[in-house]
mmCIF file of C-alpha atoms and ligand atoms in Angstrom:
data_model
loop_
_atom_site.group_PDB
_atom_site.id
_atom_site.type_symbol
_atom_site.label_atom_id
_atom_site.label_comp_id
_atom_site.label_asym_id
_atom_site.label_seq_id
_atom_site.Cartn_x
_atom_site.Cartn_y
_atom_site.Cartn_z
ATOM 1 C CA UNK R 1 -23.219 -3.273 9.897
ATOM 2 C CA UNK R 2 -25.643 -1.184 7.831
ATOM 3 C CA UNK R 3 -24.575 0.241 4.456
ATOM 4 C CA UNK R 4 -23.618 3.884 4.640
ATOM 5 C CA UNK R 5 -25.398 6.032 2.033
ATOM 6 C CA UNK R 6 -22.443 8.444 1.763
ATOM 7 C CA UNK R 7 -19.056 7.076 0.731
ATOM 8 C CA UNK R 8 -16.816 7.147 3.751
ATOM 9 C CA UNK R 9 -13.069 6.556 3.906
ATOM 10 C CA UNK R 10 -11.253 5.827 7.170
ATOM 11 C CA UNK R 11 -8.227 8.120 7.678
ATOM 12 C CA UNK R 12 -5.803 8.688 10.533
ATOM 13 C CA UNK R 13 -7.963 11.573 11.774
ATOM 14 C CA UNK R 14 -11.263 9.718 11.280
ATOM 15 C CA UNK R 15 -13.692 9.074 8.431
ATOM 16 C CA UNK R 16 -13.891 11.515 5.510
ATOM 17 C CA UNK R 17 -16.412 11.742 2.680
ATOM 18 C CA UNK R 18 -14.241 12.138 -0.381
ATOM 19 C CA UNK R 19 -10.512 11.359 -0.465
ATOM 20 C CA UNK R 20 -9.974 13.295 -3.728
ATOM 21 C CA UNK R 21 -6.791 12.661 -5.723
ATOM 22 C CA UNK R 22 -5.096 9.733 -3.998
ATOM 23 C CA UNK R 23 -1.717 7.999 -4.157
ATOM 24 C CA UNK R 24 -2.544 4.412 -3.231
ATOM 25 C CA UNK R 25 0.846 3.069 -2.095
ATOM 26 C CA UNK R 26 3.233 5.305 -0.191
ATOM 27 C CA UNK R 27 4.969 5.249 3.185
ATOM 28 C CA UNK R 28 5.392 8.006 5.737
ATOM 29 C CA UNK R 29 8.036 6.335 7.926
ATOM 30 C CA UNK R 30 9.966 3.082 7.596
ATOM 31 C CA UNK R 31 11.652 2.414 10.927
ATOM 32 C CA UNK R 32 13.871 -0.267 12.453
ATOM 33 C CA UNK R 33 13.067 -0.080 16.172
ATOM 34 C CA UNK R 34 15.699 -2.600 17.286
ATOM 35 C CA UNK R 35 18.428 -0.702 15.424
ATOM 36 C CA UNK R 36 17.220 2.611 16.818
ATOM 37 C CA UNK R 37 17.072 1.230 20.362
ATOM 38 C CA UNK R 38 20.619 -0.064 20.189
ATOM 39 C CA UNK R 39 22.483 2.331 17.891
ATOM 40 C CA UNK R 40 20.585 5.578 18.393
ATOM 41 C CA UNK R 41 23.481 7.751 17.174
ATOM 42 C CA UNK R 42 23.393 6.509 13.554
ATOM 43 C CA UNK R 43 23.002 9.375 11.063
ATOM 44 C CA UNK R 44 19.603 7.987 10.039
ATOM 45 C CA UNK R 45 18.604 8.308 13.694
ATOM 46 C CA UNK R 46 15.153 9.085 14.864
ATOM 47 C CA UNK R 47 13.802 12.345 16.192
ATOM 48 C CA UNK R 48 10.013 12.215 16.064
ATOM 49 C CA UNK R 49 9.404 15.953 16.033
ATOM 50 C CA UNK R 50 12.073 16.723 13.419
ATOM 51 C CA UNK R 51 11.068 13.822 11.150
ATOM 52 C CA UNK R 52 7.375 14.682 11.481
ATOM 53 C CA UNK R 53 8.010 18.275 10.361
ATOM 54 C CA UNK R 54 10.155 17.015 7.477
ATOM 55 C CA UNK R 55 7.434 14.585 6.374
ATOM 56 C CA UNK R 56 4.673 17.179 6.691
ATOM 57 C CA UNK R 57 6.654 19.616 4.526
ATOM 58 C CA UNK R 58 6.883 16.945 1.809
ATOM 59 C CA UNK R 59 3.157 16.210 2.048
ATOM 60 C CA UNK R 60 2.251 19.906 1.985
ATOM 61 C CA UNK R 61 4.288 20.236 -1.192
ATOM 62 C CA UNK R 62 2.372 17.258 -2.573
ATOM 63 C CA UNK R 63 -0.905 19.015 -1.755
ATOM 64 C CA UNK R 64 0.255 22.020 -3.787
ATOM 65 C CA UNK R 65 0.813 19.558 -6.653
ATOM 66 C CA UNK R 66 -2.817 18.451 -6.548
ATOM 67 C CA UNK R 67 -2.801 15.344 -4.339
ATOM 68 C CA UNK R 68 -5.238 15.184 -1.412
ATOM 69 C CA UNK R 69 -4.708 11.746 0.127
ATOM 70 C CA UNK R 70 -1.939 9.177 0.546
ATOM 71 C CA UNK R 71 -2.381 5.576 1.583
ATOM 72 C CA UNK R 72 0.457 4.654 3.957
ATOM 73 C CA UNK R 73 0.970 0.920 3.457
ATOM 74 C CA UNK R 74 3.500 0.644 6.286
ATOM 75 C CA UNK R 75 2.570 -2.400 8.355
ATOM 76 C CA UNK R 76 4.362 -4.586 10.890
ATOM 77 C CA UNK R 77 7.545 -5.788 9.199
ATOM 78 C CA UNK R 78 8.221 -2.311 7.816
ATOM 79 C CA UNK R 79 8.362 -0.440 11.106
ATOM 80 C CA UNK R 80 4.843 0.912 11.507
ATOM 81 C CA UNK R 81 4.637 3.505 14.291
ATOM 82 C CA UNK R 82 1.277 5.249 14.112
ATOM 83 C CA UNK R 83 1.844 7.868 16.885
ATOM 84 C CA UNK R 84 4.539 9.431 14.693
ATOM 85 C CA UNK R 85 2.227 9.446 11.672
ATOM 86 C CA UNK R 86 -0.457 11.073 13.820
ATOM 87 C CA UNK R 87 1.982 13.894 14.564
ATOM 88 C CA UNK R 88 2.532 14.311 10.806
ATOM 89 C CA UNK R 89 -1.237 14.417 10.283
ATOM 90 C CA UNK R 90 -1.449 17.343 12.726
ATOM 91 C CA UNK R 91 0.989 19.266 10.531
ATOM 92 C CA UNK R 92 -0.474 18.598 7.065
ATOM 93 C CA UNK R 93 -3.749 18.934 5.205
ATOM 94 C CA UNK R 94 -3.061 15.764 3.230
ATOM 95 C CA UNK R 95 -5.299 12.914 4.369
ATOM 96 C CA UNK R 96 -3.440 9.786 5.450
ATOM 97 C CA UNK R 97 -4.996 6.317 5.356
ATOM 98 C CA UNK R 98 -3.102 3.751 7.424
ATOM 99 C CA UNK R 99 -2.916 -0.004 7.002
ATOM 100 C CA UNK R 100 -2.770 -3.230 8.929
ATOM 101 C CA UNK R 101 -1.361 -6.573 7.879
ATOM 102 C CA UNK R 102 2.133 -7.966 7.802
ATOM 103 C CA UNK R 103 5.012 -7.498 5.397
ATOM 104 C CA UNK R 104 7.266 -10.473 4.845
ATOM 105 C CA UNK R 105 8.621 -12.530 1.956
ATOM 106 C CA UNK R 106 8.806 -15.578 4.221
ATOM 107 C CA UNK R 107 9.935 -15.346 7.869
ATOM 108 C CA UNK R 108 7.417 -14.227 10.464
ATOM 109 C CA UNK R 109 8.338 -12.093 13.475
ATOM 110 C CA UNK R 110 9.103 -14.588 16.303
ATOM 111 C CA UNK R 111 5.992 -13.471 18.179
ATOM 112 C CA UNK R 112 3.884 -15.040 15.423
ATOM 113 C CA UNK R 113 6.387 -17.604 14.158
ATOM 114 C CA UNK R 114 6.570 -19.447 17.482
ATOM 115 C CA UNK R 115 2.837 -19.732 17.983
ATOM 116 C CA UNK R 116 -0.049 -20.718 15.784
ATOM 117 C CA UNK R 117 -0.686 -23.748 13.593
ATOM 118 C CA UNK R 118 2.354 -25.850 12.745
ATOM 119 C CA UNK R 119 4.677 -23.853 15.004
ATOM 120 C CA UNK R 120 7.010 -25.120 17.699
ATOM 121 C CA UNK R 121 4.785 -24.061 20.578
ATOM 122 C CA UNK R 122 1.373 -24.124 18.903
ATOM 123 C CA UNK R 123 -1.624 -22.251 20.233
ATOM 124 C CA UNK R 124 -3.833 -19.700 18.569
ATOM 125 C CA UNK R 125 -2.753 -17.850 15.409
ATOM 126 C CA UNK R 126 -3.192 -14.262 16.526
ATOM 127 C CA UNK R 127 -2.624 -12.611 13.133
ATOM 128 C CA UNK R 128 -6.272 -12.218 12.090
ATOM 129 C CA UNK R 129 -7.261 -11.212 15.620
ATOM 130 C CA UNK R 130 -4.690 -8.379 15.600
ATOM 131 C CA UNK R 131 -5.646 -7.247 12.079
ATOM 132 C CA UNK R 132 -9.340 -7.090 12.985
ATOM 133 C CA UNK R 133 -8.536 -5.207 16.185
ATOM 134 C CA UNK R 134 -6.551 -2.609 14.161
ATOM 135 C CA UNK R 135 -9.600 -2.121 11.913
ATOM 136 C CA UNK R 136 -12.421 -2.145 14.434
ATOM 137 C CA UNK R 137 -10.870 -0.763 17.663
ATOM 138 C CA UNK R 138 -7.756 1.023 16.490
ATOM 139 C CA UNK R 139 -3.994 0.542 16.349
ATOM 140 C CA UNK R 140 -2.093 0.343 19.620
ATOM 141 C CA UNK R 141 -3.557 2.918 21.990
ATOM 142 C CA UNK R 142 -4.043 5.574 19.286
ATOM 143 C CA UNK R 143 -7.659 4.812 18.406
ATOM 144 C CA UNK R 144 -6.599 5.170 14.735
ATOM 145 C CA UNK R 145 -8.382 2.621 12.571
ATOM 146 C CA UNK R 146 -6.725 0.890 9.634
ATOM 147 C CA UNK R 147 -8.422 1.421 6.267
ATOM 148 C CA UNK R 148 -6.497 -1.156 4.221
ATOM 149 C CA UNK R 149 -5.139 -4.696 4.671
ATOM 150 C CA UNK R 150 -1.677 -5.440 3.324
ATOM 151 C CA UNK R 151 0.131 -8.707 2.549
ATOM 152 C CA UNK R 152 3.128 -9.648 0.444
ATOM 153 C CA UNK R 153 4.848 -12.306 -1.588
ATOM 154 C CA UNK R 154 8.071 -11.831 -3.525
ATOM 155 C CA UNK R 155 10.565 -13.936 -5.524
ATOM 156 C CA UNK R 156 10.119 -16.900 -3.145
ATOM 157 C CA UNK R 157 6.456 -17.155 -4.087
ATOM 158 C CA UNK R 158 3.639 -18.176 -1.740
ATOM 159 C CA UNK R 159 5.698 -19.750 1.065
ATOM 160 C CA UNK R 160 3.919 -21.455 3.976
ATOM 161 C CA UNK R 161 4.388 -18.361 6.155
ATOM 162 C CA UNK R 162 3.184 -15.981 3.422
ATOM 163 C CA UNK R 163 0.131 -18.183 3.022
ATOM 164 C CA UNK R 164 -0.504 -17.904 6.746
ATOM 165 C CA UNK R 165 -0.485 -14.101 6.457
ATOM 166 C CA UNK R 166 -2.734 -14.198 3.374
ATOM 167 C CA UNK R 167 -5.210 -16.435 5.208
ATOM 168 C CA UNK R 168 -5.323 -14.043 8.156
ATOM 169 C CA UNK R 169 -5.706 -11.037 5.841
ATOM 170 C CA UNK R 170 -8.539 -12.776 3.983
ATOM 171 C CA UNK R 171 -10.223 -13.636 7.281
ATOM 172 C CA UNK R 172 -10.008 -10.022 8.481
ATOM 173 C CA UNK R 173 -11.234 -8.809 5.083
ATOM 174 C CA UNK R 174 -14.262 -11.109 5.081
ATOM 175 C CA UNK R 175 -15.123 -9.968 8.591
ATOM 176 C CA UNK R 176 -14.636 -6.215 8.118
ATOM 177 C CA UNK R 177 -14.927 -5.536 4.376
ATOM 178 C CA UNK R 178 -11.687 -3.504 4.419
ATOM 179 C CA UNK R 179 -9.905 -3.700 1.027
ATOM 180 C CA UNK R 180 -6.705 -5.676 0.427
ATOM 181 C CA UNK R 181 -3.546 -4.283 -1.164
ATOM 182 C CA UNK R 182 -0.601 -6.555 -1.916
ATOM 183 C CA UNK R 183 3.104 -6.439 -2.618
ATOM 184 C CA UNK R 184 3.670 -8.768 -5.559
ATOM 185 C CA UNK R 185 6.662 -9.902 -7.616
ATOM 186 C CA UNK R 186 5.761 -9.133 -11.200
ATOM 187 C CA UNK R 187 8.902 -10.710 -12.686
ATOM 188 C CA UNK R 188 7.609 -14.143 -11.668
ATOM 189 C CA UNK R 189 3.943 -13.373 -12.318
ATOM 190 C CA UNK R 190 3.299 -13.504 -8.561
ATOM 191 C CA UNK R 191 0.016 -11.601 -8.716
ATOM 192 C CA UNK R 192 -1.779 -14.588 -10.234
ATOM 193 C CA UNK R 193 -0.737 -16.846 -7.367
ATOM 194 C CA UNK R 194 -2.016 -14.236 -4.901
ATOM 195 C CA UNK R 195 -5.363 -13.992 -6.718
ATOM 196 C CA UNK R 196 -5.727 -17.770 -6.812
ATOM 197 C CA UNK R 197 -5.291 -18.124 -3.058
ATOM 198 C CA UNK R 198 -7.472 -15.126 -2.169
ATOM 199 C CA UNK R 199 -10.268 -16.336 -4.467
ATOM 200 C CA UNK R 200 -10.048 -19.792 -2.877
ATOM 201 C CA UNK R 201 -10.452 -18.125 0.524
ATOM 202 C CA UNK R 202 -13.691 -16.461 -0.626
ATOM 203 C CA UNK R 203 -12.333 -12.979 -1.379
ATOM 204 C CA UNK R 204 -14.027 -10.974 -4.144
ATOM 205 C CA UNK R 205 -10.994 -10.075 -6.293
ATOM 206 C CA UNK R 206 -12.518 -6.722 -7.255
ATOM 207 C CA UNK R 207 -11.735 -5.654 -3.690
ATOM 208 C CA UNK R 208 -8.022 -6.365 -4.114
ATOM 209 C CA UNK R 209 -5.206 -4.203 -5.493
ATOM 210 C CA UNK R 210 -2.330 -6.277 -6.876
ATOM 211 C CA UNK R 211 0.552 -4.021 -5.912
ATOM 212 C CA UNK R 212 3.681 -3.460 -7.996
ATOM 213 C CA UNK R 213 1.887 -4.744 -11.105
ATOM 214 C CA UNK R 214 3.371 -1.655 -12.767
ATOM 215 C CA UNK R 215 6.813 -3.298 -12.563
ATOM 216 C CA UNK R 216 5.617 -5.572 -15.389
ATOM 217 C CA UNK R 217 5.720 -4.856 -19.116
ATOM 218 C CA UNK R 218 3.833 -8.019 -20.097
ATOM 219 C CA UNK R 219 0.358 -6.952 -21.259
ATOM 220 C CA UNK R 220 -0.912 -10.547 -21.295
ATOM 221 C CA UNK R 221 -0.040 -11.011 -17.622
ATOM 222 C CA UNK R 222 -1.591 -7.702 -16.608
ATOM 223 C CA UNK R 223 -4.779 -8.315 -18.602
ATOM 224 C CA UNK R 224 -5.108 -11.690 -16.885
ATOM 225 C CA UNK R 225 -4.970 -9.981 -13.474
ATOM 226 C CA UNK R 226 -7.627 -7.524 -14.671
ATOM 227 C CA UNK R 227 -9.811 -10.293 -16.135
ATOM 228 C CA UNK R 228 -9.738 -11.942 -12.711
ATOM 229 C CA UNK R 229 -11.238 -8.735 -11.341
ATOM 230 C CA UNK R 230 -8.497 -6.908 -9.423
ATOM 231 C CA UNK R 231 -7.068 -3.434 -9.624
ATOM 232 C CA UNK R 232 -3.433 -3.005 -10.653
ATOM 233 C CA UNK R 233 -1.032 -0.949 -8.559
ATOM 234 C CA UNK R 234 1.086 1.051 -11.032
ATOM 235 C CA UNK R 235 2.810 2.137 -7.912
ATOM 236 C CA UNK R 236 6.587 2.323 -8.122
ATOM 237 C CA UNK R 237 7.100 5.343 -10.348
ATOM 238 C CA UNK R 238 10.656 6.466 -9.696
ATOM 239 C CA UNK R 239 12.156 3.058 -8.865
ATOM 240 C CA UNK R 240 13.832 2.833 -12.228
ATOM 241 C CA UNK R 241 16.274 0.021 -11.458
ATOM 242 C CA UNK R 242 13.269 -2.345 -11.492
ATOM 243 C CA UNK R 243 11.513 -0.767 -14.476
ATOM 244 C CA UNK R 244 12.450 2.394 -16.364
ATOM 245 C CA UNK R 245 10.387 5.577 -16.588
ATOM 246 C CA UNK R 246 9.798 4.757 -20.259
ATOM 247 C CA UNK R 247 8.506 1.247 -19.500
ATOM 248 C CA UNK R 248 6.348 2.360 -16.564
ATOM 249 C CA UNK R 249 4.682 5.133 -18.541
ATOM 250 C CA UNK R 250 4.329 2.999 -21.684
ATOM 251 C CA UNK R 251 2.498 0.160 -19.910
ATOM 252 C CA UNK R 252 0.017 2.522 -18.244
ATOM 253 C CA UNK R 253 -0.651 4.256 -21.581
ATOM 254 C CA UNK R 254 -1.048 0.886 -23.325
ATOM 255 C CA UNK R 255 -3.495 -0.458 -20.746
ATOM 256 C CA UNK R 256 -5.447 2.827 -20.789
ATOM 257 C CA UNK R 257 -5.691 2.599 -24.585
ATOM 258 C CA UNK R 258 -7.052 -0.927 -24.155
ATOM 259 C CA UNK R 259 -9.805 0.409 -21.921
ATOM 260 C CA UNK R 260 -8.371 -0.502 -18.498
ATOM 261 C CA UNK R 261 -8.042 2.931 -16.862
ATOM 262 C CA UNK R 262 -10.883 1.859 -14.572
ATOM 263 C CA UNK R 263 -8.599 -0.847 -13.167
ATOM 264 C CA UNK R 264 -5.357 1.030 -12.415
ATOM 265 C CA UNK R 265 -4.162 3.166 -9.502
ATOM 266 C CA UNK R 266 -0.958 5.221 -9.328
ATOM 267 C CA UNK R 267 1.782 5.708 -6.725
ATOM 268 C CA UNK R 268 5.528 5.817 -6.009
ATOM 269 C CA UNK R 269 6.046 3.453 -3.035
ATOM 270 C CA UNK R 270 8.170 6.266 -1.580
ATOM 271 C CA UNK R 271 9.046 7.049 2.032
ATOM 272 C CA UNK R 272 9.087 10.479 3.680
ATOM 273 C CA UNK R 273 11.806 8.987 5.892
ATOM 274 C CA UNK R 274 13.268 5.507 5.912
ATOM 275 C CA UNK R 275 16.179 4.493 8.119
ATOM 276 C CA UNK R 276 16.958 1.590 5.781
ATOM 277 C CA UNK R 277 18.052 3.805 2.904
ATOM 278 C CA UNK R 278 21.128 5.914 2.630
ATOM 279 C CA UNK R 279 19.280 9.023 1.452
ATOM 280 C CA UNK R 280 22.221 10.392 -0.578
ATOM 281 C CA UNK R 281 22.749 7.135 -2.434
ATOM 282 C CA UNK R 282 19.038 6.858 -3.177
ATOM 283 C CA UNK R 283 18.913 10.420 -4.496
ATOM 284 C CA UNK R 284 21.795 9.623 -6.857
ATOM 285 C CA UNK R 285 20.577 6.208 -8.029
ATOM 286 C CA UNK R 286 16.875 7.044 -8.136
ATOM 287 C CA UNK R 287 16.604 10.790 -8.762
ATOM 288 C CA UNK R 288 12.868 10.501 -9.481
ATOM 289 C CA UNK R 289 12.024 8.433 -6.413
ATOM 290 C CA UNK R 290 10.009 11.031 -4.495
ATOM 291 C CA UNK R 291 6.397 12.055 -3.900
ATOM 292 C CA UNK R 292 6.194 14.682 -6.653
ATOM 293 C CA UNK R 293 7.321 12.508 -9.586
ATOM 294 C CA UNK R 294 3.808 11.534 -10.715
ATOM 295 C CA UNK R 295 2.449 15.089 -10.577
ATOM 296 C CA UNK R 296 5.505 16.649 -12.209
ATOM 297 C CA UNK R 297 6.657 14.075 -14.748
ATOM 298 C CA UNK R 298 4.350 11.067 -15.103
ATOM 299 C CA UNK R 299 0.971 12.748 -15.689
ATOM 300 C CA UNK R 300 2.293 15.157 -18.367
ATOM 301 C CA UNK R 301 3.981 12.240 -20.139
ATOM 302 C CA UNK R 302 0.804 10.124 -19.989
ATOM 303 C CA UNK R 303 -1.190 13.008 -21.477
ATOM 304 C CA UNK R 304 1.402 13.387 -24.237
ATOM 305 C CA UNK R 305 0.843 9.715 -25.057
ATOM 306 C CA UNK R 306 -2.888 10.143 -25.443
ATOM 307 C CA UNK R 307 -4.141 9.255 -21.967
ATOM 308 C CA UNK R 308 -7.176 11.490 -21.426
ATOM 309 C CA UNK R 309 -8.010 13.628 -18.388
ATOM 310 C CA UNK R 310 -10.985 11.339 -17.757
ATOM 311 C CA UNK R 311 -8.686 8.314 -17.639
ATOM 312 C CA UNK R 312 -6.268 10.095 -15.293
ATOM 313 C CA UNK R 313 -9.185 11.038 -13.033
ATOM 314 C CA UNK R 314 -10.221 7.378 -12.907
ATOM 315 C CA UNK R 315 -6.739 6.242 -11.853
ATOM 316 C CA UNK R 316 -6.154 9.064 -9.383
ATOM 317 C CA UNK R 317 -9.635 9.849 -8.002
ATOM 318 C CA UNK R 318 -12.511 7.506 -8.854
ATOM 319 C CA UNK R 319 -10.744 4.145 -8.509
ATOM 320 C CA UNK R 320 -9.123 4.967 -5.140
ATOM 321 C CA UNK R 321 -12.455 6.232 -3.803
ATOM 322 C CA UNK R 322 -14.213 3.105 -5.024
ATOM 323 C CA UNK R 323 -11.577 0.830 -3.467
ATOM 324 C CA UNK R 324 -11.307 2.611 -0.104
ATOM 325 C CA UNK R 325 -14.995 3.421 0.417
ATOM 326 C CA UNK R 326 -16.268 -0.045 -0.405
ATOM 327 C CA UNK R 327 -16.497 -1.521 3.055
ATOM 328 C CA UNK R 328 -19.688 -3.553 3.071
ATOM 329 C CA UNK R 329 -19.260 -6.888 4.823
ATOM 330 C CA UNK R 330 -19.739 -10.142 2.944
ATOM 331 C CA UNK R 331 -23.185 -11.664 3.011
ATOM 332 C CA UNK R 332 -24.241 -15.246 3.248
ATOM 333 C CA UNK R 333 -25.668 -15.152 -0.276
ATOM 334 C CA UNK R 334 -22.111 -14.826 -1.588
ATOM 335 C CA UNK R 335 -20.375 -11.940 -3.271
ATOM 336 C CA UNK R 336 -22.289 -8.774 -3.895
ATOM 337 C CA UNK R 337 -22.165 -7.340 -7.364
ATOM 338 C CA UNK R 338 -20.925 -3.992 -8.498
HETATM 339 ZN ZN1 ZN B 401 5.568 -0.240 -0.218
#
């Protein structure tokens, strides 16, 4: 429980001192276990060793493009399978931070949906218990500790089940100090609703990343999220059907010019392998949806628009380190100050 004098970030291979240049919202594998159990011969089928080598090759390429760490926000609901990510970690120098939490826009997996408060069968809500176990003891039998808590709302807003996940995430956060990263629906201003609930639950909003904020082009909305204290995830570079390259770059440049580089982090929300996408279709529809887009295209374009190297270092290095290394538990006196 004592404060560590050296910043320390929990990764899949254990704590490290300095994560370096970090992409704050990516995925190594997105898997559908029930599909793979029952239709194993689909072309998107799973071969751990082959997929791990494929993923490691992509990450090694990323390392050559200047990125040292990726945060893998794959949690239950997206097909988290940490043993496979561990195999990738053996094959790459890129640090991988893994997450706990639950990804849903409303429905809970039946395991949770049928127990807990208000459910058919009642009993204890095990969500927070499982999240804390992932952080303090490790995930499954891997011993790998989660370094981030993830929760989501989308176009349906804060449904009763989403609120249940948010409450459990907040509880695990207050107990462990592990930062929170969300999936939000910018088109409906969903980040504000997330902040409101988390603040009500006692969470210091400066320890929260409002994910997919970069889908928005509304400066007023984004400055409100910042004024409330959170970081913004400008984290879907390459998903141009939601927001174009031009819009994504322009909003980051605009917010940087307004002095907010200390409140943004960058990423693609990409997958090294995802059985839910038809890879050929995705390549055609989203040609820039891959791990190298920020290094190759986004950073040069930001520089061309006047974003300084110092501001890029904040978004890529200093802010991620600050978010991931800040693990002190909450004290009775209330929130600690930065
Ligand atoms: Zn994601």
